[in-house]
XYZ file of N, CA and C in Angstrom:
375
model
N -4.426 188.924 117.061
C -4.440 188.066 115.885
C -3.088 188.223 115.180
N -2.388 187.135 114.699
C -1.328 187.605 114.209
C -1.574 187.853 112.577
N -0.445 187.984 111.983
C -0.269 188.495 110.978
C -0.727 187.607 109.607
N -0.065 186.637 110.212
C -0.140 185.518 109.262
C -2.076 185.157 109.287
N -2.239 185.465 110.768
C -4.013 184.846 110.624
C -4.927 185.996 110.004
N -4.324 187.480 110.138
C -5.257 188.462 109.417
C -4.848 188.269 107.580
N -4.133 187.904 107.109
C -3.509 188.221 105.733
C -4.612 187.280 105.060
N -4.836 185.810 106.024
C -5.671 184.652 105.532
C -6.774 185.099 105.464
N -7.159 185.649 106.649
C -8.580 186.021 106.403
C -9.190 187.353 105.661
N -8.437 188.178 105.904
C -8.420 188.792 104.647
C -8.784 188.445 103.132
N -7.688 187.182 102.898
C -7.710 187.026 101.390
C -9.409 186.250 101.335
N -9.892 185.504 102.376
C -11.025 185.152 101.745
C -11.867 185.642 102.927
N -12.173 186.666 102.870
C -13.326 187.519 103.191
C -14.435 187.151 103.041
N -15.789 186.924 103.959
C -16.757 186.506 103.290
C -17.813 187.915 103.334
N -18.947 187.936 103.103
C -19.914 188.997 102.715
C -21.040 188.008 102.275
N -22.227 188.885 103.100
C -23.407 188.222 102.863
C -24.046 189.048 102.244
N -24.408 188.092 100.830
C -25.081 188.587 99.881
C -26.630 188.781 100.254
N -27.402 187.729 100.655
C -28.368 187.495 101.271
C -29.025 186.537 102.225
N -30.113 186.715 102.670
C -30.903 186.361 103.868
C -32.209 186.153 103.485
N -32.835 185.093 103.311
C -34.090 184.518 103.394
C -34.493 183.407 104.234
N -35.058 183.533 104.892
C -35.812 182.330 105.313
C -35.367 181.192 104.997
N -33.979 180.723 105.846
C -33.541 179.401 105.434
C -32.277 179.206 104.326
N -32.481 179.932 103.847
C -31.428 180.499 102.492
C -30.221 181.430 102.967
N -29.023 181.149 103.529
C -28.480 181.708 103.150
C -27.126 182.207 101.884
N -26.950 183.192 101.507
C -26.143 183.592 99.969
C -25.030 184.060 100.727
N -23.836 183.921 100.323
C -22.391 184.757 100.586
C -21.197 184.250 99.466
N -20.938 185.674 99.614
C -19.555 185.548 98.812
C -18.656 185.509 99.395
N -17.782 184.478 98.957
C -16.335 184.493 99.554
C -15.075 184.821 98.679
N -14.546 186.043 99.198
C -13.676 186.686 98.220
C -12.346 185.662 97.666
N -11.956 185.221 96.693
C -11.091 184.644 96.148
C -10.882 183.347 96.206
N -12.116 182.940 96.061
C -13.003 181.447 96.330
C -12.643 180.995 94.634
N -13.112 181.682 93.675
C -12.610 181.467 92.877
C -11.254 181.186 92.170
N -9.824 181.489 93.390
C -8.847 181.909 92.348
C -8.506 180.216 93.436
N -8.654 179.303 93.926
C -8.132 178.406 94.807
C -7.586 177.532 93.479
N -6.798 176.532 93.808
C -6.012 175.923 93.198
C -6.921 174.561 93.040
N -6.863 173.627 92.446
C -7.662 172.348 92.323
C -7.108 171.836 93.881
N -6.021 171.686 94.132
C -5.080 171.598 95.438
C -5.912 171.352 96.293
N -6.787 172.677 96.604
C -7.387 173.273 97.937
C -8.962 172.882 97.840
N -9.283 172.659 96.317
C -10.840 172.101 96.503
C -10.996 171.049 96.763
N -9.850 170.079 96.821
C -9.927 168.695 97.328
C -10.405 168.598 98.706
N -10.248 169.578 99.652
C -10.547 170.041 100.778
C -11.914 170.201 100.868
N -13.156 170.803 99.828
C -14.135 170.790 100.170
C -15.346 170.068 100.729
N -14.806 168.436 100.429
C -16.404 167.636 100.980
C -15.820 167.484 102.557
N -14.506 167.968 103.048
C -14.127 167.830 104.382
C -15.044 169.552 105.296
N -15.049 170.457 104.755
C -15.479 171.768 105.135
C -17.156 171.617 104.837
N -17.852 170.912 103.715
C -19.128 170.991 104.089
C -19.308 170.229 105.892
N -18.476 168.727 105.765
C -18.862 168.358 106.668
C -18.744 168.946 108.098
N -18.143 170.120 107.810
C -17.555 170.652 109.586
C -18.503 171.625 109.755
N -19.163 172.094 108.793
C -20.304 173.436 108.945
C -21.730 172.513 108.962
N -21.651 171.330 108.548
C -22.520 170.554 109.022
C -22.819 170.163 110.472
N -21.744 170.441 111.004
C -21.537 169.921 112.412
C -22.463 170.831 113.753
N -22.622 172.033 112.624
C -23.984 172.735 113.009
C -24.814 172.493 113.126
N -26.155 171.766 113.946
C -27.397 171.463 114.334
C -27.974 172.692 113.472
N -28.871 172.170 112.023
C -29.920 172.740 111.415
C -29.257 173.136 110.226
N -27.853 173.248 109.588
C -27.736 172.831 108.444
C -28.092 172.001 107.879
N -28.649 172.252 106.574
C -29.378 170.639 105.592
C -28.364 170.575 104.166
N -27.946 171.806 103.869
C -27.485 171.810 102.373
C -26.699 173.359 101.788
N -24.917 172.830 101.534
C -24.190 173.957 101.474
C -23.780 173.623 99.654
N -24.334 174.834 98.852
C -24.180 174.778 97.606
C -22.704 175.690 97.159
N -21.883 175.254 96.436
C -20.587 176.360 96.138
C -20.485 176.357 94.890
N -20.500 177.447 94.426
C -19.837 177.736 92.956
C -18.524 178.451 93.339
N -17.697 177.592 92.796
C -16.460 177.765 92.925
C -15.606 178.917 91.722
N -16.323 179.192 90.671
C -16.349 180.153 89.799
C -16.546 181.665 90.005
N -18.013 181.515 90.742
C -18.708 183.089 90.862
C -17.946 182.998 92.451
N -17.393 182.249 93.312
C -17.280 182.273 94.649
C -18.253 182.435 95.662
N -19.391 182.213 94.949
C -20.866 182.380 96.088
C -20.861 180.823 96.431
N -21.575 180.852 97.681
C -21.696 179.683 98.655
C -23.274 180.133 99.111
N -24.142 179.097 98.894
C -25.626 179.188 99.386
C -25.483 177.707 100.341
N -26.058 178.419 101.581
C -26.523 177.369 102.963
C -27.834 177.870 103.299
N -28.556 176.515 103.067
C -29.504 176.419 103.169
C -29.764 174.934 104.704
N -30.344 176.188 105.558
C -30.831 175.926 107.021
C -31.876 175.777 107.634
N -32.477 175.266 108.429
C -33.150 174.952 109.245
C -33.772 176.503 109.833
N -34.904 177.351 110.042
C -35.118 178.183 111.051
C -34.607 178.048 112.775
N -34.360 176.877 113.280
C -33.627 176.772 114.109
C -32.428 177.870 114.368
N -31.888 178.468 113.669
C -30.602 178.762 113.391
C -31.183 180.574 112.764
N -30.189 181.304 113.084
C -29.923 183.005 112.908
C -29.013 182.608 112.070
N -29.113 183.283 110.859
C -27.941 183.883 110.226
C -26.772 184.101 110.621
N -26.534 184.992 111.614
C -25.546 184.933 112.510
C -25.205 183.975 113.181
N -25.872 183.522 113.751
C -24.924 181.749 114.124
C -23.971 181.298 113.402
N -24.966 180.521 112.246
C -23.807 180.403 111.146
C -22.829 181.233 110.404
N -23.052 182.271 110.225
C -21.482 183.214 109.729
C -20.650 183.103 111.343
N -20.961 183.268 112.174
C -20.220 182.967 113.651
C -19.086 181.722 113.783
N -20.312 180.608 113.113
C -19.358 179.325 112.929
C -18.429 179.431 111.759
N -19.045 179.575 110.670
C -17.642 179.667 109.311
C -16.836 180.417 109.720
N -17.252 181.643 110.765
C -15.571 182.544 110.715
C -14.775 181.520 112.424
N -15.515 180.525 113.456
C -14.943 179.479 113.824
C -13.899 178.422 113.005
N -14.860 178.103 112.305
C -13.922 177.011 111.296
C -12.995 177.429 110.546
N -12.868 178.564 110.161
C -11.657 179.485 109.672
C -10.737 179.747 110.300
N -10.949 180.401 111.222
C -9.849 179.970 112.719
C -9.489 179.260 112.685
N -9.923 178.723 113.268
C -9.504 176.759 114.097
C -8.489 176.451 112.715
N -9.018 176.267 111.532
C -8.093 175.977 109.813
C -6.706 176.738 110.030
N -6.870 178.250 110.225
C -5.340 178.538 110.472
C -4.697 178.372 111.230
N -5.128 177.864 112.417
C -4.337 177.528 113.686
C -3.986 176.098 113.647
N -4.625 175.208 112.994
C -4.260 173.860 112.981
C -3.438 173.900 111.229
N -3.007 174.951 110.433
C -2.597 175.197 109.204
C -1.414 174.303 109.478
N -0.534 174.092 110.021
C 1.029 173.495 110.026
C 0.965 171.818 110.055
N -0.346 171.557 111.135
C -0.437 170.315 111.486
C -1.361 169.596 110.143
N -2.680 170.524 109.400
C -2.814 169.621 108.400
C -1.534 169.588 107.271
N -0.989 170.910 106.963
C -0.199 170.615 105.900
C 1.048 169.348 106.406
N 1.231 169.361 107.674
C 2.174 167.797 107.929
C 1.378 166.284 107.819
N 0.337 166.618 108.143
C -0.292 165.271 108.477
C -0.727 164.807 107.321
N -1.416 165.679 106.548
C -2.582 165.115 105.325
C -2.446 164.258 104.665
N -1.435 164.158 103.946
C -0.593 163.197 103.047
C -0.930 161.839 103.916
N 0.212 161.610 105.379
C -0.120 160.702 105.633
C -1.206 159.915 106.795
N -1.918 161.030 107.771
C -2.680 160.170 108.262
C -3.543 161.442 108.096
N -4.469 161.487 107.122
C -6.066 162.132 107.085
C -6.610 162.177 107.884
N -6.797 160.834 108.484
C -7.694 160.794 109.620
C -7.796 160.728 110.707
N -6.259 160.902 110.626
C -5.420 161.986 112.466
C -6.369 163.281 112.075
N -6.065 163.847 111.203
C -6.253 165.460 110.870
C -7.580 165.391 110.970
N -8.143 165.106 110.405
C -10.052 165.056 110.286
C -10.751 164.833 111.729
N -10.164 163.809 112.589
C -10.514 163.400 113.795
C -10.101 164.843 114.382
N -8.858 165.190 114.880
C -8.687 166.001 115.225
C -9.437 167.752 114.914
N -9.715 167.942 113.835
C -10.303 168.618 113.605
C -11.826 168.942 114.284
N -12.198 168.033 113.877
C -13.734 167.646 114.085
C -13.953 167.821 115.604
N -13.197 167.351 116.612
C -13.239 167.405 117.890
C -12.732 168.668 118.355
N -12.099 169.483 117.938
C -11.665 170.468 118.399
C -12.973 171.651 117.711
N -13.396 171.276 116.876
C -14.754 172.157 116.540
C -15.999 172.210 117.226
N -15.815 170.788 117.422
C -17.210 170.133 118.249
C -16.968 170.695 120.100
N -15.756 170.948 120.500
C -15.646 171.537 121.167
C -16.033 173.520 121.351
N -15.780 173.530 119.930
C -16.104 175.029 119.797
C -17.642 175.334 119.800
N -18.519 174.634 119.468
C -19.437 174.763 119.284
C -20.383 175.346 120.010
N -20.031 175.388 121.286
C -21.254 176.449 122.267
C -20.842 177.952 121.729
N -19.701 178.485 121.477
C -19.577 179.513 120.878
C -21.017 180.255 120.166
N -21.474 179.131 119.165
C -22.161 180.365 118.826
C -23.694 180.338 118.874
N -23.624 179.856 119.943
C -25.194 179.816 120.631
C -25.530 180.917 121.586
């Protein structure tokens, strides 16, 4: 892993607060300190953890930095933390190409994204 990809993940660390039946709670460390910048980004990241068969509903407080996903029994806990730390990946490795593209073709970046996840996806089965 290089340097640049541990420092990222590092800074937002996640930790699971809890586990219920369908419910899951986690904190993501420095979820709170993001810039308005970077939350513009969020209805693009529900949709990619959606891309999970048996997600129904990802709640964020962007304040306390807790994130509640609420799932389908279909689905382990672990699956899904499996996939968010996927989609975290995949985010820093494609980091150069959204910060070039975004501005002007979104939906180079989004397409691209999306397919390269949807490719990831046996991962965490």
């Amino acid at each position: 892993m290089s340097l640049k990809k541990q420092l990222i993940k590092n800074y937002i660390k996640m930790q699971l607060l809890s586990n219920m039946p369908g419910e899951l709670h986690i904190k993501m460390a420095n979820l709170s300190n993001l810039s308005k910048d970077y939350v513009e980004f969020a209805p693009y990241v529900y949709d990619v953890i959606k891309l999970l068969n048996g997600i129904n509903n990802i709640q964020v407080n962007f304040t306390t930095g807790e994130v509640v996903i609420l799932y389908s029994q279909v689905l382990q806990p672990e699956q899904i933390i499996r996939w968010i730390n996927i989609i975290i990946d995949t985010a820093i490795d494609y980091m150069d190409f959204i910060a070039a593209k975004w501005e002007s073709d979104r939906q180079q970046v989004i397409q691209t994204l999306n397919q390269t996840l949807i490719n990831k996806l046996q991962k965490v089965y």
